[in-house]
CSV table of N, CA and C in Angstrom, one decimal:
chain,number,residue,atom,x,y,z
A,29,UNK,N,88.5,81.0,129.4
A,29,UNK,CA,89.0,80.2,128.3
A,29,UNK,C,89.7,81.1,127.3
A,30,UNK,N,91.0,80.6,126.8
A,30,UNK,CA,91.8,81.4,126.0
A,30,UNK,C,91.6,81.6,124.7
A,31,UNK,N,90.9,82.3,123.5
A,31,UNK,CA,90.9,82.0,122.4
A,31,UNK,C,91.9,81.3,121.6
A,32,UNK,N,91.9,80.8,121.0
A,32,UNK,CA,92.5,80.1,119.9
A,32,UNK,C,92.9,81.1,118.3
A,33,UNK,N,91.8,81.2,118.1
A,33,UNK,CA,91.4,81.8,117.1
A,33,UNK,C,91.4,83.4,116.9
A,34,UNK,N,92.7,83.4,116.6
A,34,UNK,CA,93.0,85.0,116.6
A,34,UNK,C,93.0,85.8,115.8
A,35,UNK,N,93.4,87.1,115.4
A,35,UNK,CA,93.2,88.0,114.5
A,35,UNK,C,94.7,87.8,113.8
A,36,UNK,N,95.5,87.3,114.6
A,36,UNK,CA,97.3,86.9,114.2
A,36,UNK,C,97.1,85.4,112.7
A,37,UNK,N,96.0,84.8,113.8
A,37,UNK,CA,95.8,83.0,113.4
A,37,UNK,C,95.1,83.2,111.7
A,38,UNK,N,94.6,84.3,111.8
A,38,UNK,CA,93.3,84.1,110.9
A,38,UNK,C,94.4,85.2,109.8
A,39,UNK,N,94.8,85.9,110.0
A,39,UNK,CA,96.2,86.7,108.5
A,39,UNK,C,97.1,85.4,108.6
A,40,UNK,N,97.4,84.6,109.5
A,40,UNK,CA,98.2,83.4,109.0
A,40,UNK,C,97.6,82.8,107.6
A,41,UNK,N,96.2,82.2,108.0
A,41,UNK,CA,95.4,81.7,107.1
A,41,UNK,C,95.2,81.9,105.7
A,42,UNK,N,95.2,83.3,106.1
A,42,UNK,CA,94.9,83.7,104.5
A,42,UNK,C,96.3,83.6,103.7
A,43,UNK,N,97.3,84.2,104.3
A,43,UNK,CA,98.8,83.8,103.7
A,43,UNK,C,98.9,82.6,103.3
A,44,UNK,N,98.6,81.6,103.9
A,44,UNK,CA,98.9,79.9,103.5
A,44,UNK,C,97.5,80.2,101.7
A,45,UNK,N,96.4,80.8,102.5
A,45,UNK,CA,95.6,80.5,101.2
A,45,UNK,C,96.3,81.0,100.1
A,46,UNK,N,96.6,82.1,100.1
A,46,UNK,CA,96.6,83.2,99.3
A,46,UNK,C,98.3,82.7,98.3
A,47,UNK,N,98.7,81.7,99.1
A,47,UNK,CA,100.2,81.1,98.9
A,47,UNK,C,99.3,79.8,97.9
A,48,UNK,N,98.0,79.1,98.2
A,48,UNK,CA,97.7,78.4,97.5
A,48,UNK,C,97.0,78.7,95.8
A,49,UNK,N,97.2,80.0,95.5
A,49,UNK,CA,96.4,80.9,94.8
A,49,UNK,C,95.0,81.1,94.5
A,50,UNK,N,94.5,80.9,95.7
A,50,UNK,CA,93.4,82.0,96.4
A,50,UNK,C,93.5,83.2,96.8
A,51,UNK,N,91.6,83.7,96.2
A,51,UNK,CA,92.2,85.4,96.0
A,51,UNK,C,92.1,85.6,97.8
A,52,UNK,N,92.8,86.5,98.7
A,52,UNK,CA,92.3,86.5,99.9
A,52,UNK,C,91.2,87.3,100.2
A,53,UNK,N,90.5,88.3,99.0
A,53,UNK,CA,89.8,89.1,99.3
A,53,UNK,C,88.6,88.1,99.3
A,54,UNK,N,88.3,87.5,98.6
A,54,UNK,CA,87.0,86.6,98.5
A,54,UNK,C,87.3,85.5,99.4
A,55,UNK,N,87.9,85.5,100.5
A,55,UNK,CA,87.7,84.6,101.9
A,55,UNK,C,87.3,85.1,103.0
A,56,UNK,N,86.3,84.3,103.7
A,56,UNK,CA,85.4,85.0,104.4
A,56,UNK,C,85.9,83.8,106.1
A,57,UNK,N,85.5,84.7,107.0
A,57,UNK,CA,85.8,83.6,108.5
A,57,UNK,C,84.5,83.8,109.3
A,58,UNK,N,84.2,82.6,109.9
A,58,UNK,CA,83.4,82.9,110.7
A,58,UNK,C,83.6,82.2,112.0
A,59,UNK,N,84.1,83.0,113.1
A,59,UNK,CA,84.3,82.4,114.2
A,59,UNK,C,83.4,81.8,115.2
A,60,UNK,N,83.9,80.7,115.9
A,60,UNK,CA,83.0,80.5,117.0
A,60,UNK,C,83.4,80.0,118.0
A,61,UNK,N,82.0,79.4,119.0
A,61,UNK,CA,82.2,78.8,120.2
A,61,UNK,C,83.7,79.3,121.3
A,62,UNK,N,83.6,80.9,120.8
A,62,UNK,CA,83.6,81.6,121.9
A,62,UNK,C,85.3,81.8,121.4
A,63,UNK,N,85.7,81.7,120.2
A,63,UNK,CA,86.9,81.8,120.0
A,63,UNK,C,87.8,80.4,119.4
A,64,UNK,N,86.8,79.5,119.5
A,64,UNK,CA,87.7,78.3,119.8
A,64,UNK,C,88.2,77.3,118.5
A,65,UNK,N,87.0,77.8,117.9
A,65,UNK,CA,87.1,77.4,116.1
A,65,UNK,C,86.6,78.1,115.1
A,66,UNK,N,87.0,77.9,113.6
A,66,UNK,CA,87.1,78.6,112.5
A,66,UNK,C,86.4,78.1,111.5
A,67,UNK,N,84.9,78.7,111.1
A,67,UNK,CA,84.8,77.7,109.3
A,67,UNK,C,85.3,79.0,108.9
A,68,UNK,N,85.9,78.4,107.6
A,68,UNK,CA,87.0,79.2,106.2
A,68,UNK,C,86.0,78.9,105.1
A,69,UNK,N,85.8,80.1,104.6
A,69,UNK,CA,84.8,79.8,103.3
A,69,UNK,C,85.4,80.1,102.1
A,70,UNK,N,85.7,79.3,101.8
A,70,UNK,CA,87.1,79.5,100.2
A,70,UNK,C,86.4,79.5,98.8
A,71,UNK,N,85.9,80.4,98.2
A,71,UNK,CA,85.2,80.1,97.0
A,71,UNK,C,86.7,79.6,95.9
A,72,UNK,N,85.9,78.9,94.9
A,72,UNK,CA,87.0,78.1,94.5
A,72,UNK,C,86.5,78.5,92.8
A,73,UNK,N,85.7,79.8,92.5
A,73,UNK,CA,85.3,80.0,91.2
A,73,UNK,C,86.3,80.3,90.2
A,74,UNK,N,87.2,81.0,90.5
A,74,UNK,CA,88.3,80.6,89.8
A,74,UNK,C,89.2,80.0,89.4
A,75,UNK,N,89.4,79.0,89.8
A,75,UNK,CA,90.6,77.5,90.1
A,75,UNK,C,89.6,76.9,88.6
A,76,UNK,N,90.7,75.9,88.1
A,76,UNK,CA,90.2,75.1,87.2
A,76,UNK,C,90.2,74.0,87.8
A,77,UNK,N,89.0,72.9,87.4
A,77,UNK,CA,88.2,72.1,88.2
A,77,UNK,C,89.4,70.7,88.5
A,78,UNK,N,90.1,70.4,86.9
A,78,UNK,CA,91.0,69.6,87.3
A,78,UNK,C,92.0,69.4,88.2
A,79,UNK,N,91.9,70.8,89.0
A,79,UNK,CA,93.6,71.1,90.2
A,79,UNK,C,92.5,70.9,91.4
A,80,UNK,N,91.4,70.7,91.7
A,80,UNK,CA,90.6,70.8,92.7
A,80,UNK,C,91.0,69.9,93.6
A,81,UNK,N,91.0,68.1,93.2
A,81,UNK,CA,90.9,67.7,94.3
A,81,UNK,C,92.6,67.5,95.0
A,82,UNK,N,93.7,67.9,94.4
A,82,UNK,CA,94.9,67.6,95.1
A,82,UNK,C,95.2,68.8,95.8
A,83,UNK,N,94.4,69.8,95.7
A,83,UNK,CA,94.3,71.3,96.1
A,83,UNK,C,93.2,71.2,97.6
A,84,UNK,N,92.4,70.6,97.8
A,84,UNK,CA,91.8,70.9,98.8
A,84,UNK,C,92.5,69.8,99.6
A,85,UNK,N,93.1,68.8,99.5
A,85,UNK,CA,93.7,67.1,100.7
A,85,UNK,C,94.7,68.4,100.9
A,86,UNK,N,95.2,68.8,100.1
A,86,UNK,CA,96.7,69.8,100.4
A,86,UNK,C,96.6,70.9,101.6
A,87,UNK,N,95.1,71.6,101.3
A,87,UNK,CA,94.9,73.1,101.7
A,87,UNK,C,94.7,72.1,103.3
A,88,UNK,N,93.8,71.3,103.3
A,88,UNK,CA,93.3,70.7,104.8
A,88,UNK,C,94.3,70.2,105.4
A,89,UNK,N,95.3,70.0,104.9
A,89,UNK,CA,96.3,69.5,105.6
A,89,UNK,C,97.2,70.3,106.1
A,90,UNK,N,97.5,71.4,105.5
A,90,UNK,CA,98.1,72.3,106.1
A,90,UNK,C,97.6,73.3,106.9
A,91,UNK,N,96.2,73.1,106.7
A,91,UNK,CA,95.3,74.1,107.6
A,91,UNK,C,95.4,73.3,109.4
A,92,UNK,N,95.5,71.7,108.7
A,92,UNK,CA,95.7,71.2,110.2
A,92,UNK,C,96.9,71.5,110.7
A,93,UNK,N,97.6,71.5,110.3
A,93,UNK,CA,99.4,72.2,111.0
A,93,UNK,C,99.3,73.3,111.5
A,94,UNK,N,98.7,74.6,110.6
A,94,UNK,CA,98.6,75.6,111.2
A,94,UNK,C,97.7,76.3,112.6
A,95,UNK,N,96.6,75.0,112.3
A,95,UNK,CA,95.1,76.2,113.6
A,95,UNK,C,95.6,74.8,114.7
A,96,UNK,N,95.5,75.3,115.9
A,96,UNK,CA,96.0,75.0,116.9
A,96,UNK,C,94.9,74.0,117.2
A,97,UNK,N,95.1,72.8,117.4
A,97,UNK,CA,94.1,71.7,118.0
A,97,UNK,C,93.3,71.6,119.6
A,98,UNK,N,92.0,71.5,119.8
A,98,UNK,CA,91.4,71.1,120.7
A,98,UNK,C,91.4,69.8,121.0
A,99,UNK,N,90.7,69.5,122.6
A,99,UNK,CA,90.6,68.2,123.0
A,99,UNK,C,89.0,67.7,122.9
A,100,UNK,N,88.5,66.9,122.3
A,100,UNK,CA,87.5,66.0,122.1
A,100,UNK,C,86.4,67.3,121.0
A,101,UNK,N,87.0,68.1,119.9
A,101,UNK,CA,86.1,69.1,119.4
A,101,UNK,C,87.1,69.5,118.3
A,102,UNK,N,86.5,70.0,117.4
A,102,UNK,CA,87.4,70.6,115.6
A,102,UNK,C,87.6,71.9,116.1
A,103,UNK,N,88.5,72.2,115.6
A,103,UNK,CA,88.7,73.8,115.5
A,103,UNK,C,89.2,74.4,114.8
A,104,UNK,N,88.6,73.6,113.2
A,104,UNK,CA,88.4,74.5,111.8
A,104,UNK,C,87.7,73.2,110.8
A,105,UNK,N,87.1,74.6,110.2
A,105,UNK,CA,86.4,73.9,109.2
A,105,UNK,C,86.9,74.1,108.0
A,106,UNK,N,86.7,73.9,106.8
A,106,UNK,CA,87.5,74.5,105.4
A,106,UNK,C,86.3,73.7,104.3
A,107,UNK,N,85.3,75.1,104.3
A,107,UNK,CA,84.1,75.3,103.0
A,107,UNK,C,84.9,76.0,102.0
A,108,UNK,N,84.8,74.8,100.6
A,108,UNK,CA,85.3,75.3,99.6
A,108,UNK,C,83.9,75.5,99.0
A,109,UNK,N,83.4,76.5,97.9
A,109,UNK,CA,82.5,76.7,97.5
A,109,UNK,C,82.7,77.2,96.0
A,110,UNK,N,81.8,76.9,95.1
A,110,UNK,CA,81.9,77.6,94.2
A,110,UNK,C,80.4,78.0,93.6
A,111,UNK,N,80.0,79.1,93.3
A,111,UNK,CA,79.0,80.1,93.1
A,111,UNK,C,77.8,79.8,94.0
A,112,UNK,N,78.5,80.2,95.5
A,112,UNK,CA,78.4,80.0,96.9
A,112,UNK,C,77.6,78.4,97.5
A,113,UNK,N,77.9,77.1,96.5
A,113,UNK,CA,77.2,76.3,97.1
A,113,UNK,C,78.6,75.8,97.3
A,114,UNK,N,78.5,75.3,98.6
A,114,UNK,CA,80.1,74.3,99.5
A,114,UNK,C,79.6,72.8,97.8
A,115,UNK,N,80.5,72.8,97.4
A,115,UNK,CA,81.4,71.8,96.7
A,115,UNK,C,81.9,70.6,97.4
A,116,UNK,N,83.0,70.8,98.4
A,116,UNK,CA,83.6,70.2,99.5
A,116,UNK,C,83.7,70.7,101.0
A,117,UNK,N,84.5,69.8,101.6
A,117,UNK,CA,84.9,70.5,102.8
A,117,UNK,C,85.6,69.4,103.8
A,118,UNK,N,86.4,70.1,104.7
A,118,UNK,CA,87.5,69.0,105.4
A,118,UNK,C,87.2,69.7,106.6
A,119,UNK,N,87.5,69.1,107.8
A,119,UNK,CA,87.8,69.7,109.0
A,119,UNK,C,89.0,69.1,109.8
A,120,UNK,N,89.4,69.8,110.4
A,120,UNK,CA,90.3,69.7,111.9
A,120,UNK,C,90.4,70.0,112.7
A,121,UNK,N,91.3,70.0,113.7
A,121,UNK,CA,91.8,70.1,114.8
A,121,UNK,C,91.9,69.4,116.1
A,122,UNK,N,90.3,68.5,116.0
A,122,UNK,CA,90.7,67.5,117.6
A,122,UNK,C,92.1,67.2,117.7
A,123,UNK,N,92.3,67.2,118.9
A,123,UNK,CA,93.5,66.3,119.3
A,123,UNK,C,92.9,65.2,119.6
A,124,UNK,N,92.3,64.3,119.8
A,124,UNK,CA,92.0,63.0,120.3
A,124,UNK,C,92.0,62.1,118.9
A,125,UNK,N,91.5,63.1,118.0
A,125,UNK,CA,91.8,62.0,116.8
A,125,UNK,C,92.4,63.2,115.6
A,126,UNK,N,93.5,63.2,115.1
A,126,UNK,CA,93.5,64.3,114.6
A,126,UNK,C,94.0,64.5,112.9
A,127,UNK,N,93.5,63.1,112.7
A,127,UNK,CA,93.2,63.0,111.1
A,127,UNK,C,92.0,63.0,110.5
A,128,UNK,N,91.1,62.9,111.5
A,128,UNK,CA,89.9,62.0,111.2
A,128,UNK,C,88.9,63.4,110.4
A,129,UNK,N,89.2,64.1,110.2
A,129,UNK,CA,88.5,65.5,108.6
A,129,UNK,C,89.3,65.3,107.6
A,130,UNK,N,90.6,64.5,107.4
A,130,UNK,CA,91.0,64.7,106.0
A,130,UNK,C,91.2,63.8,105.7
């Protein structure tokens, strides 16, 4: 099985974040299932709370453009958190349904 989830895929990511102004140092990844998917853990302690929710429909949406889609399975997650408890969170990537996290 071919990874997905690369060391290329994953500095893409943080560029899109870091473009969303997220710091990229305080973004953490944790890979799995053998390469195949991504939770993104985005602390969101510094953002003001008002820009939050058009900021994460935004961030998950372009996270779905970017991480390459599987068949019948997600292959990313996107934990926003702030002072480390997840707040929110969106997922993507199935191809079989491939809106159905945002």
């Amino acid at each position: 099985m071919v990874e997905i989830i690369t060391e290329e895929l994953l500095a893409q990511i943080l560029d899109l974040l870091e473009g969303e102004s997220f710091r990229k140092a305080s973004i953490t990844f944790e890979v799995q299932d053998e390469g195949q998917c991504v939770l993104i853990y985005i602390p969101i302690d510094a953002l003001p709370e008002t820009e939050l929710l058009s900021t994460f429909k935004r961030v998950a949406c372009r996270l779905n453009n970017l991480v390459p889609s599987r068949k019948d399975d997600y292959s990313w997650y996107a934990l926003f958190t702030r002072s480390g408890e997840i707040v929110e969170s969106y997922f993507g990537g199935d191809a079989s349904s491939p809106n159905s996290g945002l």
